[in-house]
Every structure is written in C-alpha cells, then in structure tokens.
C-alpha cells in the first residue's frame, strides 16, 4: 500500500506544479481512503528544509470525506477477496494486501498512528453505511463496521451514518436523495471555508520552512495574537497573592515588592 501511496503523492505533486497552494478537498471511498492516508503521511514526513513539493499537498489539504474506509480492517475473508478483486482492476495487488487489511494488522496500526499526527490540521468526516451490501451466491454480506469506518482520536473529525449499503454510499438516485443532501451540506461547508483556512496554514508553513533553512523570517509572516479580553468579573484575592509571592519568589524580590517596586497579581476564574 505504501508503494501505491507514494505513486499517488508524486502524481498529485506533478498535477499541481503550476498552482501548488490551491486548496484540496479529498473524497475517498473504501480502500482508497487508506492509500490516501499513507500518501499524506509521506507528505508530512518530507523535510521542512527540502523543496517541499510533497508537503505542499499536505498543507493545502483542507478536508477529507471518507466513505466506508476500513481504517481498522475487515474480518470477512470473502469480503477481503472481493475488495482485492475490485482493487486489482485499478492497481497491482497481492495476497500481502489482504493480510494488511485484516483487523489489528501492523500495517493498519502504523498508518493509524502516523496519520493522526499528519492530519492534525485537516478536517475529516467519516460516512458509514447503515446496511450491509448483500453478498452474491455463498459470499458473505459486505459491511464495514462503524468502529472500523472511523478513526478514534481524530479531534477534528465528524461521523455521519448514511441510509445506504457500502456500495451505494457514493451512489444517489437524484439531488433530492437525503444522502445526497447530507453530503452536499458538508462538502459545501468545506468548500466555503477552504480558501481562508488554507491561506492561514500557509502563513505558518512558510514561517517554519524559513526557520528550518536558517532564513530571516519576514515580519509579514508573523501573525500577531490578539490581546485577551478585559475581565469585568475579577475578584482580588490578597491572601492567595501573598501565598504565591512567598512560595515562588526569593526573599530579596519579595522585599522589593513590599517596597513598591513591583507587583504580581494572580489570575482569577471567578
């Protein structure tokens, strides 16, 4: 899977060479979601001091819509074989791929761990199927469980169940389809916010790259933080202030404070 992910990352970089900072929103179904995660991990691992062609992809990625991606693997052997046949129509696959897609495989656990760090500034939504896809003949039904279709620990993720089976997660009868409306709502929200969000990410990335290369950081790259709001509910606590002063400051400084050369006011929460 890593080999396919490297190919994907390099292909995206070539396609975007004329506009590498254009915002990206990925839509990934099934096994494609795992390949995409590996690709973004590869982009994340590129050095800040390099040309950054692959990091460009990661920084420009605003959101990902995952449809039935088996992040934690699949239990069914027949389903794994079916996925392998489907994937082989688009890429070279082997039995190793089947092993890597089983629950608790070292490959999936590695991807999961690395991806959480790489996707810290990426919005994700996990679409899960409510129904199983009926099997053909003696084959088992195809279903990616709710647990496997989500990523535990992704703090910027949203999970939504669609009234469809695994195959029809990305198929809609019309624009009036409830599933279509749900996906359209989330996708439009990401599109509307992508430009400003990615631009802000690039300000931070440019600053980090300059620092990694030993370059002087332009004042335009430094984003000033707003001052905290004035508290109108502050309650002075002289006893706590005195205790903090005694515990944290040496005697000479305490004498200066008592003489009026300075003061220390504790933060108040109420």
XYZ file of C-alpha atoms in Angstrom:
270
model
C 0.000 0.000 0.000
C 2.866 2.347 0.707
C 4.107 1.955 -2.858
C 0.703 2.940 -4.235
C 0.600 5.864 -1.798
C 3.983 7.140 -2.987
C 2.767 6.970 -6.584
C -0.366 8.926 -5.644
C 1.578 11.648 -3.808
C 4.042 12.102 -6.660
C 1.264 12.198 -9.259
C -0.614 14.865 -7.293
C 2.553 16.931 -6.985
C 3.099 16.835 -10.755
C -0.524 17.748 -11.477
C -0.355 20.757 -9.144
C 3.068 22.128 -10.090
C 1.558 25.288 -11.626
C -0.614 26.016 -8.587
C 0.760 24.066 -5.600
C -1.120 26.109 -2.982
C -4.617 25.624 -4.330
C -6.864 24.192 -1.566
C -7.662 20.475 -1.739
C -10.719 18.557 -0.567
C -10.365 14.787 -0.968
C -13.250 12.344 -1.410
C -12.148 8.765 -0.665
C -14.147 5.530 -0.816
C -13.219 2.174 0.704
C -9.576 1.140 0.220
C -8.814 4.482 -1.430
C -9.043 6.132 1.986
C -6.203 4.019 3.368
C -3.997 4.745 0.345
C -4.752 8.455 0.767
C -3.796 8.374 4.452
C -0.455 6.769 3.610
C 0.123 9.418 0.912
C -0.459 12.257 3.376
C 1.869 10.619 5.913
C 4.572 10.542 3.229
C 3.950 14.243 2.541
C 4.129 15.004 6.267
C 7.485 13.251 6.575
C 9.163 15.425 3.938
C 11.769 17.727 5.483
C 10.899 21.389 6.020
C 14.307 22.257 4.572
C 13.546 20.491 1.254
C 11.807 21.997 -1.769
C 8.586 20.795 -0.199
C 6.707 19.575 -3.270
C 5.017 16.835 -1.246
C 4.490 18.961 1.869
C 2.624 21.380 -0.399
C -0.091 18.745 -0.751
C -0.469 18.244 3.000
C -0.573 21.968 3.809
C -3.112 22.604 1.037
C -5.420 19.794 2.176
C -8.396 21.340 3.939
C -10.731 18.370 4.336
C -11.273 14.694 3.566
C -14.582 12.888 3.132
C -14.129 9.166 3.881
C -16.834 6.787 2.636
C -16.769 3.334 4.211
C -12.991 3.206 4.578
C -11.981 0.190 6.741
C -9.482 2.084 8.900
C -9.280 -0.777 11.411
C -9.522 -3.620 8.904
C -12.115 -6.216 7.887
C -12.988 -9.575 9.456
C -14.506 -11.374 6.488
C -12.173 -13.384 4.225
C -14.610 -13.377 1.313
C -15.073 -9.630 1.611
C -11.312 -9.103 1.639
C -11.032 -11.194 -1.507
C -13.819 -9.175 -3.124
C -12.019 -5.933 -2.320
C -8.804 -7.371 -3.698
C -10.540 -8.248 -6.980
C -12.061 -4.789 -7.183
C -8.763 -3.073 -6.404
C -6.899 -5.215 -8.933
C -8.951 -3.607 -11.682
C -7.192 -0.318 -10.931
C -3.824 -1.314 -9.420
C -1.490 -4.250 -8.928
C -2.450 -6.208 -5.810
C -1.138 -9.286 -3.992
C -2.077 -11.523 -1.067
C 0.035 -9.215 1.113
C -2.662 -6.593 0.640
C -5.240 -8.995 2.098
C -3.040 -9.606 5.144
C -2.578 -5.875 5.706
C -6.345 -5.298 5.699
C -7.116 -7.761 8.476
C -8.048 -6.357 11.916
C -5.103 -5.378 14.120
C -2.603 -5.738 11.269
C 0.704 -3.990 11.936
C 0.344 -2.095 8.650
C -3.004 -0.538 9.584
C -1.874 0.261 13.115
C 1.223 2.014 11.757
C -0.829 4.042 9.281
C -3.299 4.976 12.013
C -0.617 6.253 14.372
C 1.292 8.255 11.763
C -1.844 9.673 10.153
C -3.163 11.187 13.385
C -0.039 13.361 13.559
C -0.090 14.197 9.850
C -3.795 15.164 9.813
C -3.781 17.420 12.867
C -4.848 20.433 10.768
C -7.175 18.570 8.400
C -10.952 18.346 8.790
C -12.300 14.818 8.325
C -15.767 13.354 8.069
C -16.447 9.621 8.173
C -19.524 8.371 6.329
C -20.696 4.933 7.500
C -23.189 2.590 5.842
C -26.318 1.709 7.791
C -26.960 -1.512 5.855
C -24.784 -4.393 4.659
C -24.355 -4.991 0.927
C -25.954 -8.329 0.043
C -23.455 -10.985 -0.991
C -23.612 -12.912 -4.241
C -24.139 -16.683 -4.027
C -22.459 -18.067 -0.925
C -20.382 -14.964 -0.295
C -20.845 -13.027 2.920
C -22.505 -9.628 3.028
C -20.127 -6.695 2.609
C -20.150 -4.343 5.549
C -17.544 -2.039 7.117
C -18.429 -1.725 10.792
C -18.970 1.646 12.445
C -15.857 1.077 14.561
C -13.673 0.344 11.542
C -15.103 3.187 9.437
C -13.994 5.822 11.962
C -10.667 6.876 13.463
C -10.500 7.026 17.236
C -8.578 10.054 18.480
C -9.176 12.317 15.480
C -10.240 15.506 17.271
C -11.330 17.365 14.122
C -13.465 14.552 12.729
C -17.211 14.177 12.287
C -19.041 10.867 11.859
C -22.285 10.506 9.885
C -24.350 7.401 9.117
C -25.924 7.308 5.649
C -29.068 5.296 4.853
C -27.288 3.091 2.324
C -25.204 -0.044 1.982
C -21.449 0.037 1.450
C -21.660 0.052 -2.344
C -24.293 2.797 -2.507
C -22.529 5.203 -0.148
C -21.424 7.158 -3.212
C -24.476 6.492 -5.405
C -27.580 8.675 -5.380
C -30.927 8.393 -7.125
C -31.261 12.171 -7.533
C -30.412 15.518 -5.977
C -33.439 15.032 -3.746
C -31.875 11.951 -2.158
C -31.431 12.507 1.596
C -27.903 11.097 1.497
C -27.008 13.427 -1.368
C -28.307 16.423 0.578
C -26.317 15.417 3.666
C -23.064 15.057 1.747
C -23.701 18.239 -0.241
C -24.165 20.167 3.012
C -20.810 19.069 4.427
C -18.972 19.440 1.130
C -20.295 22.965 0.560
C -19.266 23.943 4.083
C -15.709 22.752 3.420
C -15.573 24.495 0.038
C -16.711 27.798 1.550
C -14.081 27.703 4.308
C -11.176 26.168 2.360
C -9.559 29.275 0.900
C -9.160 31.244 4.136
C -8.187 28.189 6.200
C -5.504 27.001 3.774
C -4.108 30.517 3.409
C -3.665 30.690 7.189
C -1.936 27.292 7.196
C 0.482 28.505 4.531
C 1.491 31.511 6.655
C 2.574 29.115 9.398
C 4.234 26.718 6.938
C 6.267 29.484 5.273
C 7.489 30.611 8.670
C 8.523 27.059 9.641
C 10.306 26.467 6.339
C 12.232 29.719 6.630
C 13.317 28.838 10.158
C 14.381 25.325 9.073
C 16.542 26.817 6.312
C 18.059 29.437 8.619
C 16.399 32.304 6.776
C 15.235 35.543 8.375
C 11.512 35.414 8.961
C 9.631 38.299 7.377
C 7.554 40.412 9.734
C 4.619 39.818 7.378
C 4.731 36.117 8.277
C 4.449 36.790 11.990
C 0.806 36.728 12.957
C 0.099 38.917 15.975
C -2.042 37.308 18.635
C -4.974 39.391 19.876
C -4.901 40.688 23.437
C -7.096 38.758 25.865
C -10.408 40.428 26.711
C -10.588 42.557 29.837
C -12.163 40.685 32.727
C -15.048 42.576 34.308
C -15.614 39.922 36.969
C -12.135 39.939 38.564
C -12.121 39.299 42.301
C -8.975 40.304 44.166
C -7.630 37.604 46.460
C -4.930 39.159 48.645
C -4.308 36.005 50.680
C -3.673 33.916 47.558
C -1.477 36.662 46.091
C 0.611 36.760 49.244
C 0.939 32.969 49.322
C 2.075 32.814 45.672
C 4.630 35.539 46.324
C 6.049 33.680 49.327
C 6.275 30.336 47.525
C 7.617 31.438 44.148
C 9.837 34.467 44.715
C 13.141 34.689 46.630
C 13.277 36.869 49.734
C 15.106 39.791 48.060
C 12.436 40.100 45.382
C 9.701 39.907 47.993
C 11.310 42.845 49.819
C 11.269 44.845 46.576
C 7.599 44.078 46.049
C 6.755 45.169 49.581
C 8.707 48.381 48.948
C 6.508 49.157 45.954
C 8.906 48.250 43.104
C 6.554 45.783 41.521
C 3.524 43.594 41.956
C 2.216 40.201 40.962
C -1.489 39.594 40.527
C -2.809 36.020 40.342
C -5.210 35.036 37.621
C -8.814 34.750 38.662
C -11.507 32.449 37.345
C -14.418 33.968 39.127
